């Protein structure tokens, strides 16, 4: 891999930019790998990257049905925060957030991490109490958050309307070190770094079956032929249930469509991320000037990457009452992604009933922020065959044992 | 936008008049069931890529619960039926088999 640097730009400028290479090599599958990861989204690529970086395992293939980062990694609203209530959640999301801070340097790829700050608005007395509690919990967890007054909210977000028609702003949970990053670049950066370590990233390679012998995984059947492996990681988000079915076990997961949309670009008007969970919408401004908007998930099982139209209306209505100045904005694009919801709204990073097969799923509506931490924990689990401290509480067995990591109240509404 | 017909009051309406209630025909577990059975009943879901049987409630109408058969991939609604049954009606299964050749219903036992 040729390193990207100011010197490289100068060198290429001298020769008409003829020396840039592909960011990652186009690969054809070999007969066998030590580890196969299904799913070349952020979480799958991060898993592969930390397998190589932290454990020296580089005989790895990452298989992708579509194109790299074309699922939820390229469809989210790029929010990064770690202000969760429960200790295990705070630990893994804060690990991810701290890795994001230096990820551009680590990967030698600009992921445009922008720690601009995230405000979650408190618009009911219940929310005020809830977020004050979260701020206290975060203090104990070593995550810097603060409960701020409405006046301070207005100072940070001048375009906000504090006395909305339905719910006044009573305060906010402020995480100054949260923010956004370029979602595609996260996938591309990890892919480039994996490729540089000699891993094969194989796109348009659909896994059609999972092969096992005596209860142990031995390989996968794909649209590009059979591939053998010693260990298999399933990191496919919304389609986790489909893969689990092929591997012969069931998951506590339901898949639904979650939508996002962006407006036409306007001049800079808001330099933080604002989440309004009671009226249900969240918004930030991209570097291009588009307002990036997310809202509600569909209320029924769904694999169509579209989402129901009435959710757009609900989301936009919520945001217009919170930010009246956006009422004349035109919306440019809308899309949906399939999110994998667990009952306690916490992820699953776990061994499975099939020996040698591991699964990382259940990130639901908020996986992007967790990508580096999720990959870190999954790589540790796959390399050692047992949980590390980050993933210990996120095993599949927690459902049978009643050990939920309940984030459904604190974070289930919006991510 | 889904369009559903309530089998009780006969009203055909958009999904905003209804509320989804998740997978249908779950086998309820009770005293004497082991942890594994409870785990399956409470948490494990078919979550199929294709034909799905589910519960809906006509919240902004007659208020009744009912069942629907729907494709999660295309959003096609095959039909709705009474909540007072533990398996989908045969005529509906025939419609689905006709539209989705090779489709088999899971073993509900």
Short mmCIF file of C-alpha atoms in Angstrom, two decimals:
data_model
loop_
_atom_site.label_atom_id
_atom_site.label_comp_id
_atom_site.label_asym_id
_atom_site.label_seq_id
_atom_site.Cartn_x
_atom_site.Cartn_y
_atom_site.Cartn_z
CA UNK A 1 0.00 0.00 0.00
CA UNK A 2 1.29 3.42 -0.95
CA UNK A 3 0.79 5.75 1.99
CA UNK A 4 -1.32 8.85 1.49
CA UNK A 5 0.53 12.01 2.52
CA UNK A 6 1.17 15.59 1.50
CA UNK A 7 4.34 14.31 -0.15
CA UNK A 8 2.37 11.73 -2.16
CA UNK A 9 0.02 14.48 -3.43
CA UNK A 10 3.02 16.60 -4.47
CA UNK A 11 4.65 13.62 -6.20
CA UNK A 12 1.47 12.73 -8.08
CA UNK A 13 0.92 16.35 -9.05
CA UNK A 14 4.27 16.19 -10.85
CA UNK A 15 3.15 13.24 -13.01
CA UNK A 16 -0.49 13.98 -13.83
CA UNK A 17 -1.78 11.80 -10.97
CA UNK A 18 -0.88 8.68 -12.92
CA UNK A 19 0.56 6.81 -9.93
CA UNK A 20 -2.50 6.42 -7.68
CA UNK A 21 -3.38 2.77 -7.17
CA UNK A 22 -6.67 1.09 -6.27
CA UNK A 23 -7.43 1.67 -2.60
CA UNK A 24 -7.93 -2.08 -2.18
CA UNK A 25 -7.07 -4.99 -4.48
CA UNK A 26 -9.78 -6.75 -6.41
CA UNK A 27 -9.58 -10.35 -5.20
CA UNK A 28 -10.81 -13.75 -6.31
CA UNK A 29 -11.53 -16.32 -3.63
CA UNK A 30 -8.85 -18.84 -2.68
CA UNK A 31 -9.78 -22.40 -1.74
CA UNK A 32 -9.35 -21.82 1.95
CA UNK A 33 -8.81 -19.14 4.59
CA UNK A 34 -8.18 -19.20 8.33
CA UNK A 35 -11.06 -16.79 8.84
CA UNK A 36 -13.99 -15.80 6.64
CA UNK A 37 -16.08 -12.77 7.50
CA UNK A 38 -19.48 -12.55 5.81
CA UNK A 39 -20.40 -8.92 5.19
CA UNK A 40 -18.08 -6.12 4.04
CA UNK A 41 -19.76 -3.32 5.90
CA UNK A 42 -18.12 -1.30 8.62
CA UNK A 43 -18.45 -3.93 11.33
CA UNK A 44 -17.20 -6.81 9.14
CA UNK A 45 -14.23 -4.88 7.78
CA UNK A 46 -13.35 -3.56 11.25
CA UNK A 47 -13.44 -7.13 12.56
CA UNK A 48 -11.03 -8.22 9.82
CA UNK A 49 -8.78 -5.22 10.42
CA UNK A 50 -8.41 -5.79 14.17
CA UNK A 51 -7.91 -9.55 13.59
CA UNK A 52 -4.85 -8.56 11.58
CA UNK A 53 -3.69 -5.62 13.62
CA UNK A 54 -4.24 -6.97 17.15
CA UNK A 55 -3.80 -10.69 16.62
CA UNK A 56 -1.66 -11.10 13.48
CA UNK A 57 -4.34 -13.17 11.70
CA UNK A 58 -4.16 -12.05 8.08
CA UNK A 59 -5.25 -15.13 6.07
CA UNK A 60 -8.73 -13.62 6.00
CA UNK A 61 -11.43 -13.15 3.38
CA UNK A 62 -14.29 -10.67 3.68
CA UNK A 63 -17.23 -11.70 1.48
CA UNK A 64 -19.83 -9.21 0.35
CA UNK A 65 -23.07 -9.93 -1.54
CA UNK A 66 -23.38 -6.43 -2.95
CA UNK A 67 -20.80 -3.70 -2.88
CA UNK A 68 -18.52 -2.65 -0.09
CA UNK A 69 -20.26 -0.50 2.51
CA UNK A 70 -23.50 -0.54 0.49
CA UNK A 71 -25.73 -1.61 3.37
CA UNK A 72 -26.32 0.24 6.61
CA UNK A 73 -22.74 1.56 6.65
CA UNK A 74 -23.62 3.77 3.68
CA UNK A 75 -27.19 4.49 4.78
CA UNK A 76 -26.95 5.87 8.31
CA UNK A 77 -26.88 9.46 9.55
CA UNK A 78 -23.21 9.15 10.68
CA UNK A 79 -23.79 10.11 14.33
CA UNK A 80 -21.09 9.11 16.82
CA UNK A 81 -21.79 9.27 20.55
CA UNK A 82 -21.35 7.10 23.64
CA UNK A 83 -23.81 8.55 26.17
CA UNK A 84 -25.48 5.22 27.01
CA UNK A 85 -26.94 4.30 30.36
CA UNK A 86 -25.71 0.76 31.04
CA UNK A 87 -22.05 0.05 31.84
CA UNK A 88 -21.42 -2.59 29.12
CA UNK A 89 -22.90 -0.27 26.45
CA UNK A 90 -20.94 2.76 27.63
CA UNK A 91 -17.76 0.67 27.58
CA UNK A 92 -18.05 -0.55 23.98
CA UNK A 93 -19.49 2.68 22.52
CA UNK A 94 -16.88 4.78 24.30
CA UNK A 95 -14.14 2.43 23.05
CA UNK A 96 -15.50 2.99 19.55
CA UNK A 97 -15.72 6.76 19.96
CA UNK A 98 -12.16 6.97 21.25
CA UNK A 99 -10.89 4.79 18.37
CA UNK A 100 -12.72 7.10 15.93
CA UNK A 101 -10.67 10.04 17.26
CA UNK A 102 -7.44 8.61 15.83
CA UNK A 103 -8.86 6.37 13.13
CA UNK A 104 -7.78 8.61 10.23
CA UNK A 105 -4.15 8.40 11.41
CA UNK A 106 -4.44 4.70 12.24
CA UNK A 107 -5.83 3.79 8.80
CA UNK A 108 -3.91 6.47 6.86
CA UNK A 109 -7.29 7.37 5.37
CA UNK A 110 -9.27 10.51 6.11
CA UNK A 111 -12.57 9.44 7.64
CA UNK A 112 -13.43 13.10 8.30
CA UNK A 113 -14.20 12.54 11.99
CA UNK A 114 -15.78 15.73 13.25
CA UNK A 115 -16.21 15.84 17.06
CA UNK A 116 -18.71 18.67 16.80
CA UNK A 117 -20.83 17.64 19.77
CA UNK A 118 -24.19 15.87 20.13
CA UNK A 119 -27.22 17.20 22.03
CA UNK A 120 -30.13 14.97 22.97
CA UNK A 121 -33.05 17.26 23.81
CA UNK A 122 -35.09 16.69 26.96
CA UNK A 123 -38.67 17.70 26.14
CA UNK A 124 -40.64 16.07 28.94
CA UNK A 125 -40.10 15.91 32.71
CA UNK A 126 -39.50 12.19 32.28
CA UNK A 127 -36.75 12.84 29.78
CA UNK A 128 -35.17 15.45 32.06
CA UNK A 129 -34.95 12.91 34.87
CA UNK A 130 -33.76 10.19 32.48
CA UNK A 131 -30.95 12.27 30.99
CA UNK A 132 -29.83 13.59 34.39
CA UNK A 133 -29.53 9.97 35.43
CA UNK A 134 -27.61 9.13 32.24
CA UNK A 135 -25.21 12.05 32.87
CA UNK A 136 -24.52 10.72 36.37
CA UNK A 137 -24.04 7.18 35.06
CA UNK A 138 -21.70 8.48 32.34
CA UNK A 139 -19.63 10.32 34.98
CA UNK A 140 -19.09 7.01 36.78
CA UNK A 141 -18.28 5.28 33.48
CA UNK A 142 -15.67 7.86 32.53
CA UNK A 143 -17.73 9.20 29.63
CA UNK A 144 -17.86 12.99 29.56
CA UNK A 145 -21.45 14.19 29.25
CA UNK A 146 -23.35 17.01 30.88
CA UNK A 147 -26.98 17.95 31.46
CA UNK A 148 -27.41 21.50 30.18
CA UNK A 149 -30.07 24.19 30.54
CA UNK A 150 -32.41 25.38 27.76
CA UNK A 151 -30.45 28.66 27.61
CA UNK A 152 -27.24 26.74 26.97
CA UNK A 153 -29.02 24.63 24.31
CA UNK A 154 -30.05 27.85 22.55
CA UNK A 155 -26.48 29.14 22.77
CA UNK A 156 -25.13 25.99 21.11
CA UNK A 157 -27.97 25.73 18.56
CA UNK A 158 -29.20 29.25 17.71
CA UNK A 159 -31.73 27.97 15.15
CA UNK A 160 -33.63 25.92 17.73
CA UNK A 161 -37.09 26.88 19.00
CA UNK A 162 -37.26 26.33 22.76
CA UNK A 163 -41.02 26.81 23.20
CA UNK A 164 -42.35 24.49 20.54
CA UNK A 165 -46.07 23.95 19.96
CA UNK A 166 -46.16 20.58 21.65
CA UNK A 167 -43.02 20.02 23.71
CA UNK A 168 -40.83 22.84 25.07
CA UNK A 169 -37.09 22.21 25.36
CA UNK A 170 -36.41 21.66 29.07
CA UNK A 171 -32.71 20.92 28.75
CA UNK A 172 -30.39 18.54 27.00
CA UNK A 173 -27.81 15.81 27.39
CA UNK A 174 -24.66 17.25 25.83
CA UNK A 175 -21.73 15.13 24.70
CA UNK A 176 -19.17 17.58 23.45
CA UNK A 177 -16.83 14.89 22.09
CA UNK A 178 -19.50 13.15 20.06
CA UNK A 179 -19.99 14.09 16.43
CA UNK A 180 -20.02 12.65 12.93
CA UNK A 181 -17.69 11.00 10.42
CA UNK A 182 -17.82 10.24 6.71
CA UNK A 183 -19.54 6.84 6.71
CA UNK A 184 -18.30 5.60 3.31
CA UNK A 185 -14.75 6.57 4.21
CA UNK A 186 -14.87 4.39 7.30
CA UNK A 187 -15.64 1.34 5.15
CA UNK A 188 -13.15 2.36 2.46
CA UNK A 189 -10.40 3.10 4.99
CA UNK A 190 -10.79 -0.25 6.73
CA UNK A 191 -10.96 -2.06 3.37
CA UNK A 192 -7.75 -0.41 2.20
CA UNK A 193 -5.95 -1.27 5.44
CA UNK A 194 -7.21 -4.89 5.33
CA UNK A 195 -6.11 -5.24 1.72
CA UNK A 196 -2.67 -3.87 2.64
CA UNK A 197 -2.33 -6.66 5.22
CA UNK A 198 -2.95 -9.21 2.45
CA UNK A 199 -6.61 -9.93 3.18
CA UNK A 200 -9.01 -10.63 0.31
CA UNK A 201 -12.09 -8.42 0.02
CA UNK A 202 -14.43 -10.15 -2.40
CA UNK A 203 -17.46 -8.19 -3.56
CA UNK A 204 -20.50 -9.54 -5.40
CA UNK A 205 -19.93 -12.87 -3.71
CA UNK A 206 -23.13 -14.06 -2.07
CA UNK A 207 -22.98 -16.74 0.61
CA UNK A 208 -25.63 -19.31 -0.29
CA UNK A 209 -24.85 -21.95 2.34
CA UNK A 210 -22.76 -22.65 5.41
CA UNK A 211 -20.99 -26.02 5.55
CA UNK A 212 -20.36 -27.86 8.79
CA UNK A 213 -19.02 -31.25 9.87
CA UNK A 214 -19.72 -32.75 13.30
CA UNK A 215 -21.15 -29.48 14.55
CA UNK A 216 -18.13 -27.46 13.44
CA UNK A 217 -18.05 -24.97 10.60
CA UNK A 218 -15.78 -25.98 7.70
CA UNK A 219 -16.61 -23.43 5.02
CA UNK A 220 -19.21 -21.60 2.99
CA UNK A 221 -20.90 -22.08 -0.37
CA UNK A 222 -20.94 -18.90 -2.40
CA UNK A 223 -21.94 -17.61 -5.82
CA UNK A 224 -18.19 -17.82 -6.62
CA UNK A 225 -17.78 -21.43 -5.45
CA UNK A 226 -17.05 -23.19 -2.18
CA UNK A 227 -14.52 -21.65 0.21
CA UNK A 228 -13.10 -23.44 3.24
CA UNK A 229 -12.37 -21.84 6.60
CA UNK A 230 -11.52 -22.64 10.22
CA UNK A 231 -13.52 -19.79 11.69
CA UNK A 232 -16.51 -17.93 10.34
CA UNK A 233 -17.81 -14.51 11.37
CA UNK A 234 -21.36 -13.50 10.40
CA UNK A 235 -21.58 -9.70 10.36
CA UNK A 236 -24.56 -8.97 8.12
CA UNK A 237 -26.84 -6.67 10.16
CA UNK A 238 -30.40 -6.75 8.78
CA UNK A 239 -29.96 -10.13 7.07
CA UNK A 240 -28.55 -11.86 10.19
CA UNK A 241 -31.64 -14.02 10.46
CA UNK A 242 -31.19 -15.24 6.89
CA UNK A 243 -27.58 -16.27 7.58
CA UNK A 244 -28.42 -17.82 10.96
CA UNK A 245 -31.04 -19.92 9.18
CA UNK A 246 -28.33 -21.24 6.83
CA UNK A 247 -26.10 -21.99 9.83
CA UNK A 248 -28.95 -23.79 11.57
CA UNK A 249 -29.78 -21.64 14.57
CA UNK A 250 -32.31 -18.96 15.47
CA UNK A 251 -31.79 -15.41 16.65
CA UNK A 252 -33.70 -13.03 18.91
CA UNK A 253 -33.75 -10.53 16.06
CA UNK A 254 -36.39 -8.82 13.96
CA UNK A 255 -35.51 -6.81 10.87
CA UNK A 256 -37.23 -3.54 10.05
CA UNK A 257 -36.61 -0.64 7.67
CA UNK A 258 -35.22 2.60 9.05
CA UNK A 259 -35.19 5.73 6.90
CA UNK A 260 -33.04 8.78 6.48
CA UNK A 261 -33.24 11.77 4.16
CA UNK A 262 -31.22 14.83 3.20
CA UNK A 263 -32.29 18.31 2.19
CA UNK A 264 -30.92 20.53 -0.51
CA UNK A 265 -27.61 22.11 0.58
CA UNK A 266 -27.80 25.40 2.46
CA UNK A 267 -25.24 27.67 4.12
CA UNK A 268 -23.86 26.57 7.51
CA UNK A 269 -26.57 26.94 10.14
CA UNK A 270 -25.99 24.23 12.73
CA UNK A 271 -22.58 22.93 13.78
CA UNK A 272 -23.68 20.17 16.16
CA UNK A 273 -25.89 17.08 15.99
CA UNK A 274 -29.33 17.50 17.57
CA UNK A 275 -31.53 14.57 18.52
CA UNK A 276 -35.12 15.19 19.59
CA UNK A 277 -36.34 11.83 20.83
CA UNK A 278 -39.76 12.84 22.13
CA UNK A 279 -41.00 14.39 18.90
CA UNK A 280 -38.76 11.88 17.13
CA UNK A 281 -36.31 13.28 14.66
CA UNK A 282 -32.64 14.06 14.53
CA UNK A 283 -30.61 16.33 12.34
CA UNK A 284 -27.10 17.49 11.53
CA UNK A 285 -25.55 19.44 8.69
CA UNK A 286 -23.12 17.73 6.35
CA UNK A 287 -19.97 19.37 5.05
CA UNK A 288 -21.79 19.86 1.74
CA UNK A 289 -24.48 21.85 3.56
CA UNK A 290 -27.29 19.29 3.33
CA UNK A 291 -29.37 18.80 6.44
CA UNK A 292 -29.06 15.07 7.26
CA UNK A 293 -32.26 13.82 8.85
CA UNK A 294 -33.21 10.55 10.52
CA UNK A 295 -36.42 9.40 12.11
CA UNK A 296 -38.60 6.45 12.85
CA UNK A 297 -38.36 2.79 11.91
CA UNK A 298 -41.21 0.84 10.37
CA UNK A 299 -43.48 -0.96 12.78
CA UNK A 300 -43.36 -4.33 11.02
CA UNK A 301 -40.83 -6.88 9.72
CA UNK A 302 -39.48 -5.65 6.46
CA UNK A 303 -36.53 -6.26 4.14
CA UNK A 304 -37.24 -3.50 1.62
CA UNK A 305 -34.65 -0.74 1.76
CA UNK A 306 -37.33 1.95 1.42
CA UNK A 307 -39.48 2.45 4.49
CA UNK A 308 -43.04 3.73 4.88
CA UNK A 309 -43.83 7.19 3.59
CA UNK A 310 -45.75 8.37 6.63
CA UNK A 311 -42.56 8.18 8.72
CA UNK A 312 -41.05 10.91 6.55
CA UNK A 313 -44.00 13.13 7.33
CA UNK A 314 -43.75 12.43 11.06
CA UNK A 315 -40.01 13.06 11.13
CA UNK A 316 -40.15 16.25 9.11
CA UNK A 317 -43.08 17.55 11.16
CA UNK A 318 -41.10 16.95 14.36
CA UNK A 319 -38.07 18.78 13.00
CA UNK A 320 -40.04 21.72 11.60
CA UNK A 321 -41.55 22.36 15.02
CA UNK A 322 -38.07 22.15 16.56
CA UNK A 323 -36.30 24.18 13.83
CA UNK A 324 -38.91 26.44 12.17
CA UNK A 325 -36.33 27.83 9.71
CA UNK A 326 -36.19 24.52 7.81
CA UNK A 327 -39.88 24.63 6.90
CA UNK A 328 -39.22 25.77 3.31
CA UNK A 329 -36.35 23.35 2.66
CA UNK A 330 -36.76 20.88 -0.16
CA UNK A 331 -35.73 17.31 0.45
CA UNK A 332 -33.29 15.86 -2.07
CA UNK A 333 -33.05 12.16 -1.34
CA UNK A 334 -34.61 9.54 0.89
CA UNK A 335 -33.50 5.97 1.49
CA UNK A 336 -33.87 3.09 3.92
CA UNK A 337 -31.69 0.47 5.54
CA UNK A 338 -32.62 -2.82 7.18
CA UNK A 339 -31.84 -2.74 10.87
CA UNK A 340 -31.64 -5.79 13.12
CA UNK A 341 -33.51 -5.16 16.36
CA UNK A 342 -33.02 -7.14 19.57
CA UNK A 343 -35.47 -7.12 22.47
CA UNK A 344 -33.17 -5.13 24.78
CA UNK A 345 -31.91 -2.85 21.98
CA UNK A 346 -28.33 -3.99 22.64
CA UNK A 347 -26.07 -5.81 20.19
CA UNK A 348 -25.08 -9.46 20.03
CA UNK A 349 -21.37 -10.33 19.81
CA UNK A 350 -21.27 -14.01 20.47
CA UNK A 351 -20.23 -17.57 19.75
CA UNK A 352 -23.09 -19.56 18.20
CA UNK A 353 -24.40 -23.11 18.57
CA UNK A 354 -22.26 -23.95 15.52
CA UNK A 355 -18.64 -24.46 16.65
CA UNK A 356 -16.21 -22.02 15.01
CA UNK A 357 -19.02 -19.72 13.88
CA UNK A 358 -19.37 -16.34 15.54
CA UNK A 359 -21.97 -13.63 15.07
CA UNK A 360 -21.95 -9.87 15.44
CA UNK A 361 -25.40 -8.34 14.94
CA UNK A 362 -28.31 -6.65 16.65
CA UNK A 363 -26.87 -3.14 16.44
CA UNK A 364 -30.34 -2.03 15.43
CA UNK A 365 -30.73 1.61 14.62
CA UNK A 366 -27.34 2.69 15.95
CA UNK A 367 -24.47 0.63 14.62
CA UNK A 368 -22.34 3.17 12.80
CA UNK A 369 -21.06 4.83 15.96
CA UNK A 370 -19.91 1.46 17.27
CA UNK A 371 -17.95 0.20 14.25
CA UNK A 372 -14.37 0.39 15.64
CA UNK A 373 -15.34 -0.92 19.09
CA UNK A 374 -17.50 -3.65 17.60
CA UNK A 375 -14.71 -4.81 15.29
CA UNK A 376 -12.23 -4.69 18.16
CA UNK A 377 -14.45 -6.87 20.40
CA UNK A 378 -15.46 -9.28 17.62
CA UNK A 379 -11.81 -9.77 16.57
CA UNK A 380 -10.88 -10.59 20.16
CA UNK A 381 -13.74 -13.07 20.43
CA UNK A 382 -12.86 -14.76 17.13
CA UNK A 383 -9.10 -14.88 17.72
CA UNK A 384 -9.27 -16.22 21.28
CA UNK A 385 -12.49 -18.20 20.97
CA UNK A 386 -13.78 -16.57 24.14
CA UNK A 387 -15.18 -13.23 25.15
CA UNK A 388 -12.94 -10.30 26.00
CA UNK A 389 -14.12 -7.65 28.48
CA UNK A 390 -15.88 -5.55 25.81
CA UNK A 391 -18.14 -8.29 24.48
CA UNK A 392 -18.65 -10.40 27.63
CA UNK A 393 -22.10 -9.01 28.39
CA UNK A 394 -23.32 -9.17 24.79
CA UNK A 395 -23.49 -12.97 24.33
CA UNK A 396 -26.53 -14.75 22.89
CA UNK A 397 -26.94 -16.59 26.21
CA UNK A 398 -28.05 -13.39 27.94
CA UNK A 399 -31.58 -13.86 26.65
CA UNK A 400 -31.97 -17.29 28.24
CA UNK A 401 -30.34 -16.11 31.45
CA UNK A 402 -32.29 -12.86 31.68
CA UNK A 403 -29.11 -10.73 31.74
CA UNK A 404 -30.40 -7.98 29.47
CA UNK A 405 -28.40 -4.89 28.67
CA UNK A 406 -31.52 -2.79 28.57
CA UNK A 407 -31.06 0.30 26.45
CA UNK A 408 -34.60 0.34 25.12
CA UNK A 409 -35.60 3.27 27.30
CA UNK A 410 -32.34 5.17 27.23
CA UNK A 411 -31.57 4.78 23.56
CA UNK A 412 -34.21 2.72 21.82
CA UNK A 413 -36.07 5.64 20.31
CA UNK A 414 -33.39 7.13 18.16
CA UNK A 415 -29.71 6.66 17.51
CA UNK B 1 -47.52 2.08 2.49
CA UNK B 2 -49.31 -1.16 3.32
CA UNK B 3 -53.03 -1.48 2.68
CA UNK B 4 -54.76 -3.93 5.00
CA UNK B 5 -58.33 -5.16 5.34
CA UNK B 6 -59.64 -5.76 8.84
CA UNK B 7 -61.41 -9.16 8.80
CA UNK B 8 -63.77 -8.05 11.59
CA UNK B 9 -65.20 -4.71 10.49
CA UNK B 10 -64.29 -5.11 6.82
CA UNK B 11 -62.60 -1.74 6.53
CA UNK B 12 -59.74 -1.50 4.03
CA UNK B 13 -57.24 1.15 5.02
CA UNK B 14 -53.65 2.31 5.00
CA UNK B 15 -51.18 1.03 7.59
CA UNK B 16 -51.43 4.22 9.66
CA UNK B 17 -54.85 3.03 10.85
CA UNK B 18 -53.33 -0.22 12.13
CA UNK B 19 -50.55 -1.23 14.47
CA UNK B 20 -48.23 -4.18 13.91
CA UNK B 21 -48.03 -6.76 16.70
CA UNK B 22 -45.17 -8.99 15.57
CA UNK B 23 -44.94 -12.65 14.63
CA UNK B 24 -48.13 -14.69 14.83
CA UNK B 25 -48.81 -18.26 15.95
CA UNK B 26 -46.14 -18.34 18.64
CA UNK B 27 -46.55 -21.28 20.98
CA UNK B 28 -47.18 -19.87 24.42
CA UNK B 29 -45.08 -21.41 27.19
CA UNK B 30 -46.14 -21.65 30.80
CA UNK B 31 -45.36 -23.34 34.13
CA UNK B 32 -43.36 -26.52 33.58
CA UNK B 33 -41.62 -25.27 30.44
CA UNK B 34 -37.83 -25.24 30.54
CA UNK B 35 -35.57 -22.21 30.02
CA UNK B 36 -34.92 -23.10 26.39
CA UNK B 37 -38.63 -23.16 25.58
CA UNK B 38 -39.17 -19.84 27.32
CA UNK B 39 -36.23 -18.31 25.48
CA UNK B 40 -37.69 -19.41 22.16
CA UNK B 41 -41.17 -18.16 23.01
CA UNK B 42 -40.04 -14.80 24.36
CA UNK B 43 -37.19 -13.89 22.03
CA UNK B 44 -36.52 -16.13 19.02
CA UNK B 45 -38.34 -15.01 15.88
CA UNK B 46 -38.59 -16.44 12.39
CA UNK B 47 -37.82 -13.02 10.87
CA UNK B 48 -38.17 -14.57 7.39
CA UNK B 49 -36.99 -13.04 4.14
CA UNK B 50 -40.31 -13.68 2.43
CA UNK B 51 -43.66 -14.97 3.68
CA UNK B 52 -44.47 -13.82 7.21
CA UNK B 53 -47.50 -14.42 9.40
CA UNK B 54 -48.08 -11.61 11.82
CA UNK B 55 -50.50 -9.96 14.21
CA UNK B 56 -52.05 -6.56 13.62
CA UNK B 57 -54.51 -4.44 15.57
CA UNK B 58 -57.06 -2.13 14.03
CA UNK B 59 -56.22 0.61 16.55
CA UNK B 60 -57.96 3.53 14.84
CA UNK B 61 -60.96 1.45 13.87
CA UNK B 62 -62.78 -1.39 15.56
CA UNK B 63 -59.86 -2.04 17.93
CA UNK B 64 -59.74 -5.78 17.20
CA UNK B 65 -56.61 -7.90 16.80
CA UNK B 66 -56.31 -9.97 13.64
CA UNK B 67 -53.77 -11.95 11.60
CA UNK B 68 -52.13 -11.10 8.28
CA UNK B 69 -49.92 -12.96 5.81
CA UNK B 70 -47.42 -10.70 4.10
CA UNK B 71 -44.17 -10.88 2.14
CA UNK B 72 -41.37 -9.02 3.97
CA UNK B 73 -39.37 -8.73 0.77
CA UNK B 74 -42.01 -7.30 -1.60
CA UNK B 75 -44.55 -6.04 1.02
CA UNK B 76 -47.31 -7.92 -0.84
CA UNK B 77 -50.21 -8.67 1.50
CA UNK B 78 -51.60 -12.14 0.77
CA UNK B 79 -54.57 -11.75 3.06
CA UNK B 80 -55.87 -11.18 6.56
CA UNK B 81 -57.76 -13.58 8.81
CA UNK B 82 -59.28 -14.09 12.21
CA UNK B 83 -57.23 -13.89 15.40
CA UNK B 84 -59.20 -16.85 16.80
CA UNK B 85 -57.08 -19.47 15.01
CA UNK B 86 -53.72 -21.06 15.79
CA UNK B 87 -52.79 -21.79 12.17
CA UNK B 88 -53.41 -19.86 8.94
CA UNK B 89 -56.48 -20.98 6.96
CA UNK B 90 -55.91 -23.55 4.21
CA UNK B 91 -57.28 -21.34 1.42
CA UNK B 92 -54.77 -18.61 2.30
CA UNK B 93 -51.92 -21.13 2.39
CA UNK B 94 -53.03 -22.29 -1.07
CA UNK B 95 -52.90 -18.70 -2.36
CA UNK B 96 -49.37 -18.29 -1.00
CA UNK B 97 -48.17 -21.62 -2.41
CA UNK B 98 -49.59 -20.59 -5.76
CA UNK B 99 -47.76 -17.24 -5.73
CA UNK B 100 -44.53 -18.54 -4.18
CA UNK B 101 -43.86 -21.97 -5.76
CA UNK B 102 -41.72 -24.13 -3.54
CA UNK B 103 -42.55 -22.18 -0.42
CA UNK B 104 -43.08 -24.30 2.65
CA UNK B 105 -44.59 -23.31 5.91
CA UNK B 106 -42.41 -23.82 8.96
CA UNK B 107 -43.21 -26.57 11.38
CA UNK B 108 -45.17 -24.87 14.10
CA UNK B 109 -45.05 -27.70 16.58
#
